[in-house]
Coordinates of C-alpha atoms in Angstrom, one line a residue:
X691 CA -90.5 49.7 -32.5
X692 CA -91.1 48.7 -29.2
X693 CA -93.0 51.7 -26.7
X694 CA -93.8 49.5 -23.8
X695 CA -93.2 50.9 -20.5
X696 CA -92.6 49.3 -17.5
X697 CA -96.1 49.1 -15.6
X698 CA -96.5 48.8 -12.1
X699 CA -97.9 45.8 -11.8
X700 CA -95.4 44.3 -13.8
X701 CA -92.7 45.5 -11.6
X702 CA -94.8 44.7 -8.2
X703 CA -95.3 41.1 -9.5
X704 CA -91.5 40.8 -10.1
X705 CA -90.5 42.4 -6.5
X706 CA -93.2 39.7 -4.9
X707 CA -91.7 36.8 -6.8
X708 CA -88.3 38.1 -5.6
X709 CA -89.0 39.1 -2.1
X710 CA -90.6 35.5 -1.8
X711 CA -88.0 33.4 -2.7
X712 CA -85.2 35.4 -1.0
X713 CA -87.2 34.6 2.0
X714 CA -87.4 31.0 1.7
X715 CA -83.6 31.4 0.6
X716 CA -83.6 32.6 4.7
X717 CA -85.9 30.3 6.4
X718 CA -85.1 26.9 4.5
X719 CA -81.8 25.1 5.3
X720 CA -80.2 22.2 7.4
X721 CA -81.5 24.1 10.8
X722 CA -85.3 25.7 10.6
X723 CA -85.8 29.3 11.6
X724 CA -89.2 30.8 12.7
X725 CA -90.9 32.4 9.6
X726 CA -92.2 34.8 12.2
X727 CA -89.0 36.0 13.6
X728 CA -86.9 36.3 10.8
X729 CA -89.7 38.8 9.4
X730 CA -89.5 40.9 12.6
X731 CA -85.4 40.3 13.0
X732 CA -85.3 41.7 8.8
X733 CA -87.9 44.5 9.6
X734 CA -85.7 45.3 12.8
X735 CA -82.9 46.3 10.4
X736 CA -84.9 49.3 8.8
X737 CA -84.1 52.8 10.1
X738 CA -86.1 54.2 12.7
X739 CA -88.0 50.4 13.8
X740 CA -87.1 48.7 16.7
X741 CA -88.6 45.6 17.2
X742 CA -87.8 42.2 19.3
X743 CA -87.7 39.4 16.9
X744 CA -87.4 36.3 20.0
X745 CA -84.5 34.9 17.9
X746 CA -81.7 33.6 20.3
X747 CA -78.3 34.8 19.9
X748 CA -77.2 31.7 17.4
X749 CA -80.4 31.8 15.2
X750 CA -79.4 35.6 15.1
X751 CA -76.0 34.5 13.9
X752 CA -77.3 32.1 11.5
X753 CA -79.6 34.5 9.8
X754 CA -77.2 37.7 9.6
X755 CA -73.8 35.9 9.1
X756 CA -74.4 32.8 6.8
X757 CA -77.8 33.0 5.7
X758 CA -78.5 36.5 4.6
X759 CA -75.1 37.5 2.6
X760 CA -75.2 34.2 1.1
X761 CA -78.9 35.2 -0.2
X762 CA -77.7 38.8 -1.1
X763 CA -74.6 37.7 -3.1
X764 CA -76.6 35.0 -5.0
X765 CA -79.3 37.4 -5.8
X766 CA -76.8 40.1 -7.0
X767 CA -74.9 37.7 -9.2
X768 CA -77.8 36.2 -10.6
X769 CA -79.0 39.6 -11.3
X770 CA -76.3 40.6 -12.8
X771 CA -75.7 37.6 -15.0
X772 CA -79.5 37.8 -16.0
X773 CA -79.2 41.7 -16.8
X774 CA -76.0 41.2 -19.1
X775 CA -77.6 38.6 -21.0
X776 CA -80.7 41.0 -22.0
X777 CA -77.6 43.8 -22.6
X778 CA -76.1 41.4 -24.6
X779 CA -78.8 40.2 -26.4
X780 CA -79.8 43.7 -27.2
X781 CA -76.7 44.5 -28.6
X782 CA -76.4 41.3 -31.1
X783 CA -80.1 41.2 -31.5
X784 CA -79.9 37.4 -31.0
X785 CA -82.0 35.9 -28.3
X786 CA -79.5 33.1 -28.0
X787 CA -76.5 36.0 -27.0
X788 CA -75.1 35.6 -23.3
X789 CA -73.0 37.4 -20.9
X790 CA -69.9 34.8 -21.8
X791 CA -70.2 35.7 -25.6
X792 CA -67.2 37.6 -26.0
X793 CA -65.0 35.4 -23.9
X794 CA -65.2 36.7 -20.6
X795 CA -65.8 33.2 -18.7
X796 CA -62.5 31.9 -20.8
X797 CA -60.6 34.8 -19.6
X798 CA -62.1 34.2 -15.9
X799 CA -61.5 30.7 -16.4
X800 CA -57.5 31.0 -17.2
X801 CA -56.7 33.7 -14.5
X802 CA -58.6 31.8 -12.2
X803 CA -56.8 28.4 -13.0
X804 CA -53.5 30.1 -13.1
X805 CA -53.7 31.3 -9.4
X806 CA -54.9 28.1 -8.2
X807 CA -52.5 26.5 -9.7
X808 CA -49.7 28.6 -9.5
X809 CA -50.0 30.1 -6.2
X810 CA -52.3 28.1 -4.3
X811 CA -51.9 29.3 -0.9
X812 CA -53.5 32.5 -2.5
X813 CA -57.1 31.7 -2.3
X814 CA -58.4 35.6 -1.9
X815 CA -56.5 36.3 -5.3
X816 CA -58.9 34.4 -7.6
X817 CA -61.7 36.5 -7.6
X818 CA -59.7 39.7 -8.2
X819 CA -57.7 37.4 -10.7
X820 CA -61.1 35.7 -12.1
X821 CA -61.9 40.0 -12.4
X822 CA -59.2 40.8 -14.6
X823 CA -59.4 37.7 -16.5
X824 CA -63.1 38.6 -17.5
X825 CA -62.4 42.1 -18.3
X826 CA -59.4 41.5 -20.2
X827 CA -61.0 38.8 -22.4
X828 CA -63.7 40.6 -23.2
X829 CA -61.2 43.5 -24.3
X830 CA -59.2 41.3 -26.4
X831 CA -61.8 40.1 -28.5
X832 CA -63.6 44.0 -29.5
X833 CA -59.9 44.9 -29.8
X834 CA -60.0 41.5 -32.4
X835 CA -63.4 42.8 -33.3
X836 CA -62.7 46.4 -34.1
X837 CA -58.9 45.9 -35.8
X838 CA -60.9 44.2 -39.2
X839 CA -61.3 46.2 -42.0
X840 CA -65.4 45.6 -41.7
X841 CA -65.1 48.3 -38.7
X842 CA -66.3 45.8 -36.0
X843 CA -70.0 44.7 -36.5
X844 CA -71.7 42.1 -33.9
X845 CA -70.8 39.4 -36.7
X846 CA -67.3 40.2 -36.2
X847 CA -67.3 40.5 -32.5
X848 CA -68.9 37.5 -32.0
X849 CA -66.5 35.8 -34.6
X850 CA -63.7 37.4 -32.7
X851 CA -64.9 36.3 -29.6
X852 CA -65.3 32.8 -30.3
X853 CA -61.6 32.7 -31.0
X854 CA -60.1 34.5 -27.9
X855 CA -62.6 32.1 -25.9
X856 CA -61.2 29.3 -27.9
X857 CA -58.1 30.2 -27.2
X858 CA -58.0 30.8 -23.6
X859 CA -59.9 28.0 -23.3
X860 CA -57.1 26.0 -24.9
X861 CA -54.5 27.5 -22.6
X862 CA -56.5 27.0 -19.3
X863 CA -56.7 23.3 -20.4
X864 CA -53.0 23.2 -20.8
X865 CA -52.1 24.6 -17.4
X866 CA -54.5 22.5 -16.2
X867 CA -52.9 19.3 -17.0
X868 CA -49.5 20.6 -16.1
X869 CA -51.0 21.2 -12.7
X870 CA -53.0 18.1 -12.4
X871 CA -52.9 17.9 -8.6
X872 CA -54.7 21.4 -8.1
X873 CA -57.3 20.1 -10.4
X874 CA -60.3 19.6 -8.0
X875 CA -59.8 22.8 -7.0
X876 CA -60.0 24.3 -10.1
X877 CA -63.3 22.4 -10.9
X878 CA -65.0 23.4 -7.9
X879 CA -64.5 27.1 -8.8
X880 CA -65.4 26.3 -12.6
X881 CA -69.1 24.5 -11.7
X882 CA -70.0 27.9 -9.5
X883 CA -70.6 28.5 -6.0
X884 CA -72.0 30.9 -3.9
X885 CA -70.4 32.0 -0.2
X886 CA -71.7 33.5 2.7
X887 CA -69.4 35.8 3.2
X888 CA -70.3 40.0 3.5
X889 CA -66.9 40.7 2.1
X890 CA -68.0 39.5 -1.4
X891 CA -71.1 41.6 -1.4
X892 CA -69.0 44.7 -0.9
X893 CA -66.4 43.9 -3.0
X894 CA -68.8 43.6 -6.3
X895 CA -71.2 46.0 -4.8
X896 CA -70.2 49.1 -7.0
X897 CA -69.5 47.5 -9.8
X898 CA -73.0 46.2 -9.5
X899 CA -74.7 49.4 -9.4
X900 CA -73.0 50.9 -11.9
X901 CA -73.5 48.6 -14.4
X902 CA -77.2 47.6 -13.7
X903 CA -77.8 51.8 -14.0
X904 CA -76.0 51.9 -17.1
X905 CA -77.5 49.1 -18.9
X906 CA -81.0 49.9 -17.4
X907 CA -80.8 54.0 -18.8
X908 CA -79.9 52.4 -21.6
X909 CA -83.2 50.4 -22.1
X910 CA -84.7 53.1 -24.3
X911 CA -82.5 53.2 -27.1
X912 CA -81.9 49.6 -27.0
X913 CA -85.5 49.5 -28.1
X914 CA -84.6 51.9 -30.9
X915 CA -81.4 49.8 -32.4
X916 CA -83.7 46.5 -32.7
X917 CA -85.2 48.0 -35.3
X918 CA -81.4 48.5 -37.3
X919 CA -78.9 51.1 -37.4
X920 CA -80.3 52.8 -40.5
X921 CA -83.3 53.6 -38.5
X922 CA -81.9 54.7 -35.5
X923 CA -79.5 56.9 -37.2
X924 CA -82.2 58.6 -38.8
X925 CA -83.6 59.4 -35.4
X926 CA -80.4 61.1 -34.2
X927 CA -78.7 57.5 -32.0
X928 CA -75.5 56.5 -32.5
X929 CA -76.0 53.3 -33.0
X930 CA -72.0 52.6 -32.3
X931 CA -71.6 54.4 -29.0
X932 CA -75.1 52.8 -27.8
X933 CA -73.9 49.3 -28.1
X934 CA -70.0 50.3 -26.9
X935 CA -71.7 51.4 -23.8
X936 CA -74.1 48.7 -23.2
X937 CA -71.2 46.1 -24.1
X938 CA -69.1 47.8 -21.6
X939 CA -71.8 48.0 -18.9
X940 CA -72.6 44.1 -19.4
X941 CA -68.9 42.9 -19.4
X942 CA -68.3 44.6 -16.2
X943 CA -71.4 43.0 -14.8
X944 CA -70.4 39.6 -15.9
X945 CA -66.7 40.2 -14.7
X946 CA -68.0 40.9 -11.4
X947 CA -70.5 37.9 -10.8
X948 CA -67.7 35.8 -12.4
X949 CA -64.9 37.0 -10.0
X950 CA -67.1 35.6 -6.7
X951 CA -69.3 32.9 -8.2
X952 CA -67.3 31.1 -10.7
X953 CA -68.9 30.2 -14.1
X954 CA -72.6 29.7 -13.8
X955 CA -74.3 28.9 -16.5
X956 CA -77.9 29.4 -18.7
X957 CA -78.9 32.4 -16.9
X958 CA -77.9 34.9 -18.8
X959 CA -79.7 32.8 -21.4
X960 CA -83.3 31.7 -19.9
X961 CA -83.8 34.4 -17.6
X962 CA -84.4 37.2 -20.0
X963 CA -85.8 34.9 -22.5
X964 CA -88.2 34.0 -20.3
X965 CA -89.1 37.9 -19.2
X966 CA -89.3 38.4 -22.8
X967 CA -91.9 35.5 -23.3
X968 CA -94.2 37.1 -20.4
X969 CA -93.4 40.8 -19.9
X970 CA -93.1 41.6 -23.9
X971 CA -90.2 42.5 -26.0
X972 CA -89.1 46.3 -24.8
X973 CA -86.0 47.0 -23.2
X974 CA -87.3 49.3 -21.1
X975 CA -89.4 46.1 -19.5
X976 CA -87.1 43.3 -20.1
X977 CA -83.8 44.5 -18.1
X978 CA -85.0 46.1 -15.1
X979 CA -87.7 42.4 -15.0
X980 CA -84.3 40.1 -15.8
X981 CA -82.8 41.9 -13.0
X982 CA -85.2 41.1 -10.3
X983 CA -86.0 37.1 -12.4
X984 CA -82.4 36.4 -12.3
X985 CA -82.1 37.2 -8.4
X986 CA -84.8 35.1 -7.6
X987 CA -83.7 32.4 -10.1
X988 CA -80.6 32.2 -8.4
X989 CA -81.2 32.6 -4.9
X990 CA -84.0 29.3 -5.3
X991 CA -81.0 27.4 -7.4
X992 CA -78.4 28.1 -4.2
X993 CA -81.7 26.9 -2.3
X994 CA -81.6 23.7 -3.7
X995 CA -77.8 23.2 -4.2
X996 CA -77.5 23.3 -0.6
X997 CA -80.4 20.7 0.5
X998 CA -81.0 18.8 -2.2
X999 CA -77.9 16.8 -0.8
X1000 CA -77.8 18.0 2.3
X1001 CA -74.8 17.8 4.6
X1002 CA -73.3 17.7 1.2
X1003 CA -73.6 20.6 -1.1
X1004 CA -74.1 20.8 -5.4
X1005 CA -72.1 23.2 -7.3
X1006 CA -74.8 25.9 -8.1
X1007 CA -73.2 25.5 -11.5
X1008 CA -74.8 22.3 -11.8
X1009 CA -77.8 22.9 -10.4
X1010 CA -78.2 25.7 -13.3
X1011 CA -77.8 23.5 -15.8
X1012 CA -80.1 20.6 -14.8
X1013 CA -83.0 23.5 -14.9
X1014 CA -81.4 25.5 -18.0
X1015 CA -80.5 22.7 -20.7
X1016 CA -83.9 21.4 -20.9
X1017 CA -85.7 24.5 -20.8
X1018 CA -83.3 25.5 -23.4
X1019 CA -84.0 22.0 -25.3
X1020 CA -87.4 22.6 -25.4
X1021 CA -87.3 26.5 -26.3
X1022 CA -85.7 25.5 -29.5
X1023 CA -88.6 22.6 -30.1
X1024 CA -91.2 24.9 -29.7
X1025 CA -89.2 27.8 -32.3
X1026 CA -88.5 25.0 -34.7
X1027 CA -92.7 24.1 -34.5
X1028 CA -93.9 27.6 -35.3
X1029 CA -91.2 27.7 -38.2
X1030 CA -92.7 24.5 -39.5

């Protein structure tokens, strides 16, 4: 069993790779800022410093109104989506589990759509609708799970949520083409995007911290069930309530990022894969690490969504996927090598 700890300089290394990125995240866009005064305007904000950054009053703007919550919502839902995947993987003790595995982009995806659709003059609905979508399809498919005479093991909830995701798949599809007109709109939210707008951090912001604790106190005996509920019985876990927590933790994590960035994709999958890879194998390394890698990962990914075709902008959905499907491709190449 795995009795890593998380070292310091594991945990520095992951706050520098963060805290540089973020920063580019603030300097680099369509107009230049001075490295140099967004350093003193961001140390400026810390209790008890007062210091004169030289930024004019629209660089100021720039910086604390479009640049930084943009930065601070793409870091928290990259997070997030990263530290669900580990959860999740945990739980199914499958490196190949992510946070949409029990259907909550399907159930994001049909809410979502139906607002649009429906209602589409209600455009500050869809993330509280893309909310309950993801919660609820992640409840339908352990109550699917759970209802089977086997008692609900990760075979059957991920059996059961490949149907509900199949199935609310099928009927966002079919309100889809019954509201053909509205069907940009519901793309643009399905590829991903990120906003700068504050009221997004604070809306996710608790759910945020409570699930990133939870999962993250839970790192410990996450370590204990990959080595099988027989075995962790014996050492006094219950093996059931560890994984209902952690499940619960991670849905609500992937609801949340869901509900203000649309469906982004393969970092719930390559971020903790790749921690994994570097940092070693224990829980107690790999989620806090897949917290901080999936922030970063996502902050330079809306980086380069923005510029790459700058005045135009990717969906960061997009820009996921052109990093994550090869890097996927070629992590399955090199698994089917050391089989062989």
């Amino acid at each position: 069993m795995p009795v890593a700890r998380l070292r310091p300089g594991v945990l520095a290394l992951a706050l520098t790779v963060f805290a540089v990125c973020a920063l580019a995240g603030l300097l680099v866009g369509a107009a230049g800022l001075p490295v140099r005064g967004v350093v003193l305007e961001l140390l400026g904000r810390l209790p008890f410093v007062t210091l004169d950054s030289g930024l004019s009053p629209v660089e100021r703007g720039l910086l604390l109104q479009l640049r930084m919550p943009r930065v601070v919502l793409a870091a928290v839902v990259g997070g997030l989506l990263a530290l669900a995947g580990a959860g999740y993987q945990g739980v199914f003790r499958n490196p190949l589990a992510d946070p949409y595995l029990l259907g909550a982009a399907a159930g994001a995806g049909l809410t979502a759509t139906l607002v649009i659709a429906l209602v589409p003059s209600a455009v500050g609905m869809v993330p509280i609708a893309a909310f309950a979508g993801a919660v609820g399809g992640v409840l339908l498919a352990y109550a699917l799970g759970t209802s089977t005479a086997r008692g609900g093991g990760t075979a059957t909830l991920v059996l059961a949520g490949v149907a509900v995701s199949s199935f609310l798949s099928a009927l966002q599809a079919f309100v889809q083409q019954m509201n053909y007109e509205q069907l940009q709109r519901i793309y643009v939210w399905i590829l991903g995007g990120i906003a700068g707008d504050w009221s997004q951090v604070w809306l996710i912001a608790p759910y945020a911290v409570v699930s990133s604790v939870v999962m993250i106190a839970h790192g410990r005996l996450l370590d204990v069930l990959s080595v099988g509920d027989d075995e962790a019985v014996s050492l006094g876990v219950n093996a059931a309530r560890v994984r209902l927590v952690v499940l619960c933790a991670a849905s609500l994590a992937t609801a949340s990022a869901v509900a203000v960035s649309g469906l982004i994709g393969f970092v719930g999958i390559v971020v903790p894969h790749v921690v994994r890879r570097l940092a070693g194998g224990s829980y107690r390394v790999v989620l806090p690490v897949s917290l901080l890698a999936g922030a970063a990962f996502l902050v330079l990914a809306d980086l380069v969504a923005r510029t790459a075709l700058a005045p135009a902008e990717l969906p960061i959905g997009v820009v996921t996927a052109f990093i994550g499907a090869p890097f996927f491709i070629g992590v399955l190449r090199a698994t089917r090598a050391v089989e062989t």
